[in-house]
Amino acid sequence: MEKTLNRIHPVSDPEATYFLQVSWEKNLSTGFGLLLSDCQCAWTGTVSEADISREAADIEMDREKYVAELRKALIAREESAGKYNFVIS
């Protein structure tokens, strides 16, 4: 299993610091787990392969392109720094 951990500052509360861990088996396209923490509380969730396909279809984006965008937003922080914003609600 592979994992990444990134520090994020959501646009909804720029002074706050959260940590986002993403874990996956083979690649993001088969689904992944999320853990979000503000160092006081933690929230977990999973995104299935079916969820990914449904989201890509909902926004009318090619599935592979959608997975590539997920990778950039959730994992490849250095190459996409400043390109993606997070809103915590």
PDB file of N, CA and C in Angstrom:
ATOM      1  N   MET A   1       0.840  -1.177   0.000  1.00  0.00           N
ATOM      2  CA  MET A   1       0.000   0.000   0.000  1.00  0.00           C
ATOM      3  C   MET A   1       0.886   1.242   0.000  1.00  0.00           C
ATOM      4  N   GLU A   2       0.524   2.190  -0.814  1.00  0.00           N
ATOM      5  CA  GLU A   2       1.245   3.460  -0.873  1.00  0.00           C
ATOM      6  C   GLU A   2       0.447   4.516  -0.136  1.00  0.00           C
ATOM      7  N   LYS A   3       1.171   5.492   0.434  1.00  0.00           N
ATOM      8  CA  LYS A   3       0.530   6.578   1.166  1.00  0.00           C
ATOM      9  C   LYS A   3       1.273   7.878   0.922  1.00  0.00           C
ATOM     10  N   THR A   4       0.528   8.959   0.959  1.00  0.00           N
ATOM     11  CA  THR A   4       1.141  10.285   0.952  1.00  0.00           C
ATOM     12  C   THR A   4       0.506  11.083   2.076  1.00  0.00           C
ATOM     13  N   LEU A   5       1.242  12.038   2.575  1.00  0.00           N
ATOM     14  CA  LEU A   5       0.739  12.929   3.611  1.00  0.00           C
ATOM     15  C   LEU A   5       1.102  14.345   3.204  1.00  0.00           C
ATOM     16  N   ASN A   6       0.090  15.202   3.122  1.00  0.00           N
ATOM     17  CA  ASN A   6       0.308  16.585   2.720  1.00  0.00           C
ATOM     18  C   ASN A   6      -0.323  17.529   3.724  1.00  0.00           C
ATOM     19  N   ARG A   7       0.323  18.647   3.926  1.00  0.00           N
ATOM     20  CA  ARG A   7      -0.228  19.718   4.747  1.00  0.00           C
ATOM     21  C   ARG A   7      -1.036  20.620   3.824  1.00  0.00           C
ATOM     22  N   ILE A   8      -2.259  20.925   4.222  1.00  0.00           N
ATOM     23  CA  ILE A   8      -3.087  21.801   3.401  1.00  0.00           C
ATOM     24  C   ILE A   8      -3.619  22.954   4.247  1.00  0.00           C
ATOM     25  N   HIS A   9      -3.827  24.073   3.596  1.00  0.00           N
ATOM     26  CA  HIS A   9      -4.429  25.255   4.195  1.00  0.00           C
ATOM     27  C   HIS A   9      -5.660  25.572   3.352  1.00  0.00           C
ATOM     28  N   PRO A  10      -6.842  25.176   3.816  1.00  0.00           N
ATOM     29  CA  PRO A  10      -8.037  25.360   2.991  1.00  0.00           C
ATOM     30  C   PRO A  10      -8.387  26.825   2.784  1.00  0.00           C
ATOM     31  N   VAL A  11      -8.917  27.150   1.615  1.00  0.00           N
ATOM     32  CA  VAL A  11      -9.326  28.526   1.330  1.00  0.00           C
ATOM     33  C   VAL A  11     -10.495  28.934   2.214  1.00  0.00           C
ATOM     34  N   SER A  12     -11.241  27.959   2.730  1.00  0.00           N
ATOM     35  CA  SER A  12     -12.357  28.259   3.620  1.00  0.00           C
ATOM     36  C   SER A  12     -11.884  28.746   4.993  1.00  0.00           C
ATOM     37  N   ASP A  13     -10.629  28.463   5.351  1.00  0.00           N
ATOM     38  CA  ASP A  13     -10.040  28.906   6.620  1.00  0.00           C
ATOM     39  C   ASP A  13      -8.523  28.909   6.460  1.00  0.00           C
ATOM     40  N   PRO A  14      -7.970  29.922   5.780  1.00  0.00           N
ATOM     41  CA  PRO A  14      -6.547  29.922   5.422  1.00  0.00           C
ATOM     42  C   PRO A  14      -5.582  29.877   6.610  1.00  0.00           C
ATOM     43  N   GLU A  15      -6.035  30.258   7.788  1.00  0.00           N
ATOM     44  CA  GLU A  15      -5.166  30.225   8.972  1.00  0.00           C
ATOM     45  C   GLU A  15      -5.054  28.814   9.558  1.00  0.00           C
ATOM     46  N   ALA A  16      -5.970  27.945   9.190  1.00  0.00           N
ATOM     47  CA  ALA A  16      -5.975  26.581   9.720  1.00  0.00           C
ATOM     48  C   ALA A  16      -5.009  25.693   8.942  1.00  0.00           C
ATOM     49  N   THR A  17      -4.495  24.701   9.633  1.00  0.00           N
ATOM     50  CA  THR A  17      -3.632  23.711   9.000  1.00  0.00           C
ATOM     51  C   THR A  17      -4.279  22.344   9.170  1.00  0.00           C
ATOM     52  N   TYR A  18      -4.396  21.638   8.068  1.00  0.00           N
ATOM     53  CA  TYR A  18      -4.911  20.275   8.080  1.00  0.00           C
ATOM     54  C   TYR A  18      -3.864  19.371   7.455  1.00  0.00           C
ATOM     55  N   PHE A  19      -3.951  18.104   7.791  1.00  0.00           N
ATOM     56  CA  PHE A  19      -3.086  17.102   7.184  1.00  0.00           C
ATOM     57  C   PHE A  19      -3.981  16.115   6.457  1.00  0.00           C
ATOM     58  N   LEU A  20      -3.648  15.861   5.194  1.00  0.00           N
ATOM     59  CA  LEU A  20      -4.421  14.965   4.353  1.00  0.00           C
ATOM     60  C   LEU A  20      -3.553  13.777   3.973  1.00  0.00           C
ATOM     61  N   GLN A  21      -3.987  12.597   4.397  1.00  0.00           N
ATOM     62  CA  GLN A  21      -3.303  11.365   4.006  1.00  0.00           C
ATOM     63  C   GLN A  21      -4.160  10.637   2.994  1.00  0.00           C
ATOM     64  N   VAL A  22      -3.540  10.229   1.903  1.00  0.00           N
ATOM     65  CA  VAL A  22      -4.207   9.455   0.860  1.00  0.00           C
ATOM     66  C   VAL A  22      -3.477   8.122   0.760  1.00  0.00           C
ATOM     67  N   SER A  23      -4.223   7.034   0.765  1.00  0.00           N
ATOM     68  CA  SER A  23      -3.606   5.706   0.648  1.00  0.00           C
ATOM     69  C   SER A  23      -4.318   4.918  -0.449  1.00  0.00           C
ATOM     70  N   TRP A  24      -3.544   4.124  -1.176  1.00  0.00           N
ATOM     71  CA  TRP A  24      -4.091   3.344  -2.281  1.00  0.00           C
ATOM     72  C   TRP A  24      -3.265   2.097  -2.494  1.00  0.00           C
ATOM     73  N   GLU A  25      -3.871   1.110  -3.147  1.00  0.00           N
ATOM     74  CA  GLU A  25      -3.189  -0.161  -3.404  1.00  0.00           C
ATOM     75  C   GLU A  25      -2.358  -0.105  -4.680  1.00  0.00           C
ATOM     76  N   LYS A  26      -2.996  -0.185  -5.840  1.00  0.00           N
ATOM     77  CA  LYS A  26      -2.272  -0.216  -7.108  1.00  0.00           C
ATOM     78  C   LYS A  26      -2.120   1.180  -7.685  1.00  0.00           C
ATOM     79  N   ASN A  27      -3.229   1.864  -7.859  1.00  0.00           N
ATOM     80  CA  ASN A  27      -3.217   3.251  -8.314  1.00  0.00           C
ATOM     81  C   ASN A  27      -4.545   3.877  -7.911  1.00  0.00           C
ATOM     82  N   LEU A  28      -4.651   5.168  -8.038  1.00  0.00           N
ATOM     83  CA  LEU A  28      -5.855   5.859  -7.599  1.00  0.00           C
ATOM     84  C   LEU A  28      -7.111   5.410  -8.326  1.00  0.00           C
ATOM     85  N   SER A  29      -6.978   4.931  -9.539  1.00  0.00           N
ATOM     86  CA  SER A  29      -8.154   4.580 -10.329  1.00  0.00           C
ATOM     87  C   SER A  29      -8.931   3.399  -9.760  1.00  0.00           C
ATOM     88  N   THR A  30      -8.317   2.615  -8.874  1.00  0.00           N
ATOM     89  CA  THR A  30      -9.015   1.480  -8.263  1.00  0.00           C
ATOM     90  C   THR A  30      -9.610   1.841  -6.911  1.00  0.00           C
ATOM     91  N   GLY A  31      -9.531   3.095  -6.532  1.00  0.00           N
ATOM     92  CA  GLY A  31     -10.073   3.557  -5.261  1.00  0.00           C
ATOM     93  C   GLY A  31      -8.966   3.915  -4.289  1.00  0.00           C
ATOM     94  N   PHE A  32      -9.333   4.655  -3.255  1.00  0.00           N
ATOM     95  CA  PHE A  32      -8.341   5.093  -2.283  1.00  0.00           C
ATOM     96  C   PHE A  32      -9.013   5.462  -0.970  1.00  0.00           C
ATOM     97  N   GLY A  33      -8.202   5.561   0.060  1.00  0.00           N
ATOM     98  CA  GLY A  33      -8.673   5.973   1.379  1.00  0.00           C
ATOM     99  C   GLY A  33      -8.173   7.363   1.682  1.00  0.00           C
ATOM    100  N   LEU A  34      -8.935   8.081   2.489  1.00  0.00           N
ATOM    101  CA  LEU A  34      -8.569   9.430   2.895  1.00  0.00           C
ATOM    102  C   LEU A  34      -8.607   9.540   4.406  1.00  0.00           C
ATOM    103  N   LEU A  35      -7.673  10.274   4.955  1.00  0.00           N
ATOM    104  CA  LEU A  35      -7.698  10.632   6.358  1.00  0.00           C
ATOM    105  C   LEU A  35      -7.373  12.115   6.428  1.00  0.00           C
ATOM    106  N   LEU A  36      -8.238  12.889   7.044  1.00  0.00           N
ATOM    107  CA  LEU A  36      -8.044  14.331   7.189  1.00  0.00           C
ATOM    108  C   LEU A  36      -8.006  14.641   8.669  1.00  0.00           C
ATOM    109  N   SER A  37      -7.010  15.405   9.103  1.00  0.00           N
ATOM    110  CA  SER A  37      -6.874  15.732  10.515  1.00  0.00           C
ATOM    111  C   SER A  37      -6.466  17.183  10.698  1.00  0.00           C
ATOM    112  N   ASP A  38      -7.001  17.793  11.768  1.00  0.00           N
ATOM    113  CA  ASP A  38      -6.571  19.132  12.168  1.00  0.00           C
ATOM    114  C   ASP A  38      -5.743  19.050  13.448  1.00  0.00           C
ATOM    115  N   CYS A  39      -5.287  17.856  13.788  1.00  0.00           N
ATOM    116  CA  CYS A  39      -4.486  17.531  14.975  1.00  0.00           C
ATOM    117  C   CYS A  39      -5.318  17.520  16.259  1.00  0.00           C
ATOM    118  N   GLN A  40      -6.608  17.761  16.147  1.00  0.00           N
ATOM    119  CA  GLN A  40      -7.507  17.607  17.281  1.00  0.00           C
ATOM    120  C   GLN A  40      -8.553  16.542  16.975  1.00  0.00           C
ATOM    121  N   CYS A  41      -8.986  16.525  15.746  1.00  0.00           N
ATOM    122  CA  CYS A  41      -9.972  15.555  15.268  1.00  0.00           C
ATOM    123  C   CYS A  41      -9.453  14.953  13.972  1.00  0.00           C
ATOM    124  N   ALA A  42      -9.998  13.797  13.642  1.00  0.00           N
ATOM    125  CA  ALA A  42      -9.636  13.148  12.378  1.00  0.00           C
ATOM    126  C   ALA A  42     -10.895  12.597  11.732  1.00  0.00           C
ATOM    127  N   TRP A  43     -10.925  12.648  10.407  1.00  0.00           N
ATOM    128  CA  TRP A  43     -12.047  12.147   9.625  1.00  0.00           C
ATOM    129  C   TRP A  43     -11.490  11.200   8.576  1.00  0.00           C
ATOM    130  N   THR A  44     -12.169  10.084   8.366  1.00  0.00           N
ATOM    131  CA  THR A  44     -11.713   9.108   7.380  1.00  0.00           C
ATOM    132  C   THR A  44     -12.823   8.828   6.375  1.00  0.00           C
ATOM    133  N   GLY A  45     -12.422   8.355   5.230  1.00  0.00           N
ATOM    134  CA  GLY A  45     -13.378   7.977   4.208  1.00  0.00           C
ATOM    135  C   GLY A  45     -12.706   7.152   3.140  1.00  0.00           C
ATOM    136  N   THR A  46     -13.515   6.540   2.313  1.00  0.00           N
ATOM    137  CA  THR A  46     -12.995   5.773   1.185  1.00  0.00           C
ATOM    138  C   THR A  46     -13.710   6.216  -0.084  1.00  0.00           C
ATOM    139  N   VAL A  47     -12.992   6.133  -1.163  1.00  0.00           N
ATOM    140  CA  VAL A  47     -13.525   6.438  -2.486  1.00  0.00           C
ATOM    141  C   VAL A  47     -13.332   5.176  -3.314  1.00  0.00           C
ATOM    142  N   SER A  48     -14.427   4.615  -3.776  1.00  0.00           N
ATOM    143  CA  SER A  48     -14.359   3.361  -4.528  1.00  0.00           C
ATOM    144  C   SER A  48     -14.119   3.618  -6.013  1.00  0.00           C
ATOM    145  N   GLU A  49     -13.807   2.564  -6.711  1.00  0.00           N
ATOM    146  CA  GLU A  49     -13.637   2.644  -8.164  1.00  0.00           C
ATOM    147  C   GLU A  49     -14.933   3.126  -8.809  1.00  0.00           C
ATOM    148  N   ALA A  50     -16.064   2.641  -8.295  1.00  0.00           N
ATOM    149  CA  ALA A  50     -17.374   3.062  -8.819  1.00  0.00           C
ATOM    150  C   ALA A  50     -17.618   4.555  -8.547  1.00  0.00           C
ATOM    151  N   ASP A  51     -17.196   5.042  -7.368  1.00  0.00           N
ATOM    152  CA  ASP A  51     -17.336   6.471  -7.053  1.00  0.00           C
ATOM    153  C   ASP A  51     -16.564   7.322  -8.059  1.00  0.00           C
ATOM    154  N   ILE A  52     -15.360   6.882  -8.385  1.00  0.00           N
ATOM    155  CA  ILE A  52     -14.525   7.616  -9.335  1.00  0.00           C
ATOM    156  C   ILE A  52     -15.198   7.664 -10.711  1.00  0.00           C
ATOM    157  N   SER A  53     -15.698   6.529 -11.167  1.00  0.00           N
ATOM    158  CA  SER A  53     -16.377   6.479 -12.470  1.00  0.00           C
ATOM    159  C   SER A  53     -17.609   7.367 -12.475  1.00  0.00           C
ATOM    160  N   ARG A  54     -18.370   7.340 -11.389  1.00  0.00           N
ATOM    161  CA  ARG A  54     -19.588   8.146 -11.298  1.00  0.00           C
ATOM    162  C   ARG A  54     -19.269   9.644 -11.310  1.00  0.00           C
ATOM    163  N   GLU A  55     -18.271  10.046 -10.545  1.00  0.00           N
ATOM    164  CA  GLU A  55     -17.878  11.457 -10.512  1.00  0.00           C
ATOM    165  C   GLU A  55     -17.390  11.933 -11.876  1.00  0.00           C
ATOM    166  N   ALA A  56     -16.578  11.126 -12.535  1.00  0.00           N
ATOM    167  CA  ALA A  56     -16.081  11.493 -13.868  1.00  0.00           C
ATOM    168  C   ALA A  56     -17.246  11.652 -14.839  1.00  0.00           C
ATOM    169  N   ALA A  57     -18.196  10.733 -14.786  1.00  0.00           N
ATOM    170  CA  ALA A  57     -19.368  10.812 -15.665  1.00  0.00           C
ATOM    171  C   ALA A  57     -20.220  12.034 -15.334  1.00  0.00           C
ATOM    172  N   ASP A  58     -20.382  12.324 -14.041  1.00  0.00           N
ATOM    173  CA  ASP A  58     -21.189  13.472 -13.617  1.00  0.00           C
ATOM    174  C   ASP A  58     -20.657  14.794 -14.154  1.00  0.00           C
ATOM    175  N   ILE A  59     -19.340  14.912 -14.208  1.00  0.00           N
ATOM    176  CA  ILE A  59     -18.762  16.166 -14.717  1.00  0.00           C
ATOM    177  C   ILE A  59     -18.363  16.064 -16.187  1.00  0.00           C
ATOM    178  N   GLU A  60     -18.764  14.947 -16.803  1.00  0.00           N
ATOM    179  CA  GLU A  60     -18.521  14.719 -18.230  1.00  0.00           C
ATOM    180  C   GLU A  60     -17.045  14.838 -18.593  1.00  0.00           C
ATOM    181  N   MET A  61     -16.213  14.164 -17.803  1.00  0.00           N
ATOM    182  CA  MET A  61     -14.778  14.153 -18.050  1.00  0.00           C
ATOM    183  C   MET A  61     -14.344  12.714 -18.298  1.00  0.00           C
ATOM    184  N   ASP A  62     -13.426  12.531 -19.209  1.00  0.00           N
ATOM    185  CA  ASP A  62     -12.840  11.219 -19.444  1.00  0.00           C
ATOM    186  C   ASP A  62     -12.309  10.682 -18.114  1.00  0.00           C
ATOM    187  N   ARG A  63     -12.605   9.430 -17.806  1.00  0.00           N
ATOM    188  CA  ARG A  63     -12.231   8.846 -16.521  1.00  0.00           C
ATOM    189  C   ARG A  63     -10.736   8.922 -16.251  1.00  0.00           C
ATOM    190  N   GLU A  64      -9.921   8.601 -17.252  1.00  0.00           N
ATOM    191  CA  GLU A  64      -8.466   8.631 -17.056  1.00  0.00           C
ATOM    192  C   GLU A  64      -7.974  10.058 -16.777  1.00  0.00           C
ATOM    193  N   LYS A  65      -8.553  11.025 -17.449  1.00  0.00           N
ATOM    194  CA  LYS A  65      -8.184  12.418 -17.194  1.00  0.00           C
ATOM    195  C   LYS A  65      -8.601  12.818 -15.783  1.00  0.00           C
ATOM    196  N   TYR A  66      -9.780  12.370 -15.357  1.00  0.00           N
ATOM    197  CA  TYR A  66     -10.262  12.655 -14.006  1.00  0.00           C
ATOM    198  C   TYR A  66      -9.303  12.082 -12.956  1.00  0.00           C
ATOM    199  N   VAL A  67      -8.862  10.850 -13.171  1.00  0.00           N
ATOM    200  CA  VAL A  67      -7.914  10.217 -12.244  1.00  0.00           C
ATOM    201  C   VAL A  67      -6.594  10.992 -12.229  1.00  0.00           C
ATOM    202  N   ALA A  68      -6.151  11.457 -13.375  1.00  0.00           N
ATOM    203  CA  ALA A  68      -4.912  12.257 -13.438  1.00  0.00           C
ATOM    204  C   ALA A  68      -5.070  13.552 -12.639  1.00  0.00           C
ATOM    205  N   GLU A  69      -6.240  14.176 -12.723  1.00  0.00           N
ATOM    206  CA  GLU A  69      -6.496  15.400 -11.949  1.00  0.00           C
ATOM    207  C   GLU A  69      -6.554  15.099 -10.459  1.00  0.00           C
ATOM    208  N   LEU A  70      -7.160  13.971 -10.085  1.00  0.00           N
ATOM    209  CA  LEU A  70      -7.168  13.562  -8.678  1.00  0.00           C
ATOM    210  C   LEU A  70      -5.745  13.404  -8.164  1.00  0.00           C
ATOM    211  N   ARG A  71      -4.914  12.752  -8.967  1.00  0.00           N
ATOM    212  CA  ARG A  71      -3.515  12.535  -8.571  1.00  0.00           C
ATOM    213  C   ARG A  71      -2.824  13.872  -8.323  1.00  0.00           C
ATOM    214  N   LYS A  72      -3.012  14.814  -9.221  1.00  0.00           N
ATOM    215  CA  LYS A  72      -2.378  16.130  -9.065  1.00  0.00           C
ATOM    216  C   LYS A  72      -2.885  16.839  -7.817  1.00  0.00           C
ATOM    217  N   ALA A  73      -4.191  16.786  -7.586  1.00  0.00           N
ATOM    218  CA  ALA A  73      -4.782  17.515  -6.467  1.00  0.00           C
ATOM    219  C   ALA A  73      -4.478  16.873  -5.112  1.00  0.00           C
ATOM    220  N   LEU A  74      -4.453  15.545  -5.062  1.00  0.00           N
ATOM    221  CA  LEU A  74      -4.334  14.861  -3.781  1.00  0.00           C
ATOM    222  C   LEU A  74      -2.942  14.359  -3.448  1.00  0.00           C
ATOM    223  N   ILE A  75      -2.116  14.116  -4.452  1.00  0.00           N
ATOM    224  CA  ILE A  75      -0.824  13.472  -4.201  1.00  0.00           C
ATOM    225  C   ILE A  75       0.357  14.332  -4.619  1.00  0.00           C
ATOM    226  N   ALA A  76       0.354  14.834  -5.829  1.00  0.00           N
ATOM    227  CA  ALA A  76       1.508  15.535  -6.398  1.00  0.00           C
ATOM    228  C   ALA A  76       1.499  17.008  -5.998  1.00  0.00           C
ATOM    229  N   ARG A  77       1.690  17.300  -4.741  1.00  0.00           N
ATOM    230  CA  ARG A  77       1.561  18.656  -4.221  1.00  0.00           C
ATOM    231  C   ARG A  77       2.595  19.634  -4.794  1.00  0.00           C
ATOM    232  N   GLU A  78       3.832  19.219  -4.933  1.00  0.00           N
ATOM    233  CA  GLU A  78       4.859  20.160  -5.396  1.00  0.00           C
ATOM    234  C   GLU A  78       4.602  20.638  -6.816  1.00  0.00           C
ATOM    235  N   GLU A  79       4.240  19.723  -7.697  1.00  0.00           N
ATOM    236  CA  GLU A  79       4.020  20.118  -9.091  1.00  0.00           C
ATOM    237  C   GLU A  79       2.698  20.851  -9.276  1.00  0.00           C
ATOM    238  N   SER A  80       1.789  20.739  -8.306  1.00  0.00           N
ATOM    239  CA  SER A  80       0.486  21.391  -8.456  1.00  0.00           C
ATOM    240  C   SER A  80       0.224  22.426  -7.368  1.00  0.00           C
ATOM    241  N   ALA A  81       1.265  22.812  -6.648  1.00  0.00           N
ATOM    242  CA  ALA A  81       1.106  23.789  -5.565  1.00  0.00           C
ATOM    243  C   ALA A  81       0.475  25.068  -6.093  1.00  0.00           C
ATOM    244  N   GLY A  82      -0.551  25.531  -5.398  1.00  0.00           N
ATOM    245  CA  GLY A  82      -1.238  26.757  -5.797  1.00  0.00           C
ATOM    246  C   GLY A  82      -2.266  26.564  -6.882  1.00  0.00           C
ATOM    247  N   LYS A  83      -2.368  25.378  -7.465  1.00  0.00           N
ATOM    248  CA  LYS A  83      -3.295  25.114  -8.546  1.00  0.00           C
ATOM    249  C   LYS A  83      -4.653  24.619  -8.052  1.00  0.00           C
ATOM    250  N   TYR A  84      -4.671  23.966  -6.908  1.00  0.00           N
ATOM    251  CA  TYR A  84      -5.885  23.374  -6.371  1.00  0.00           C
ATOM    252  C   TYR A  84      -6.185  23.989  -5.000  1.00  0.00           C
ATOM    253  N   ASN A  85      -7.466  24.242  -4.758  1.00  0.00           N
ATOM    254  CA  ASN A  85      -7.901  24.788  -3.482  1.00  0.00           C
ATOM    255  C   ASN A  85      -8.774  23.772  -2.768  1.00  0.00           C
ATOM    256  N   PHE A  86      -8.692  23.784  -1.456  1.00  0.00           N
ATOM    257  CA  PHE A  86      -9.490  22.894  -0.642  1.00  0.00           C
ATOM    258  C   PHE A  86     -10.445  23.729   0.203  1.00  0.00           C
ATOM    259  N   VAL A  87     -11.676  23.257   0.316  1.00  0.00           N
ATOM    260  CA  VAL A  87     -12.682  23.897   1.162  1.00  0.00           C
ATOM    261  C   VAL A  87     -13.131  22.826   2.156  1.00  0.00           C
ATOM    262  N   ILE A  88     -13.050  23.144   3.436  1.00  0.00           N
ATOM    263  CA  ILE A  88     -13.472  22.225   4.478  1.00  0.00           C
ATOM    264  C   ILE A  88     -14.863  22.662   4.944  1.00  0.00           C
ATOM    265  N   SER A  89     -15.812  21.741   4.887  1.00  0.00           N
ATOM    266  CA  SER A  89     -17.160  22.083   5.349  1.00  0.00           C
ATOM    267  C   SER A  89     -17.745  20.963   6.190  1.00  0.00           C
TER     268      SER A  89
END
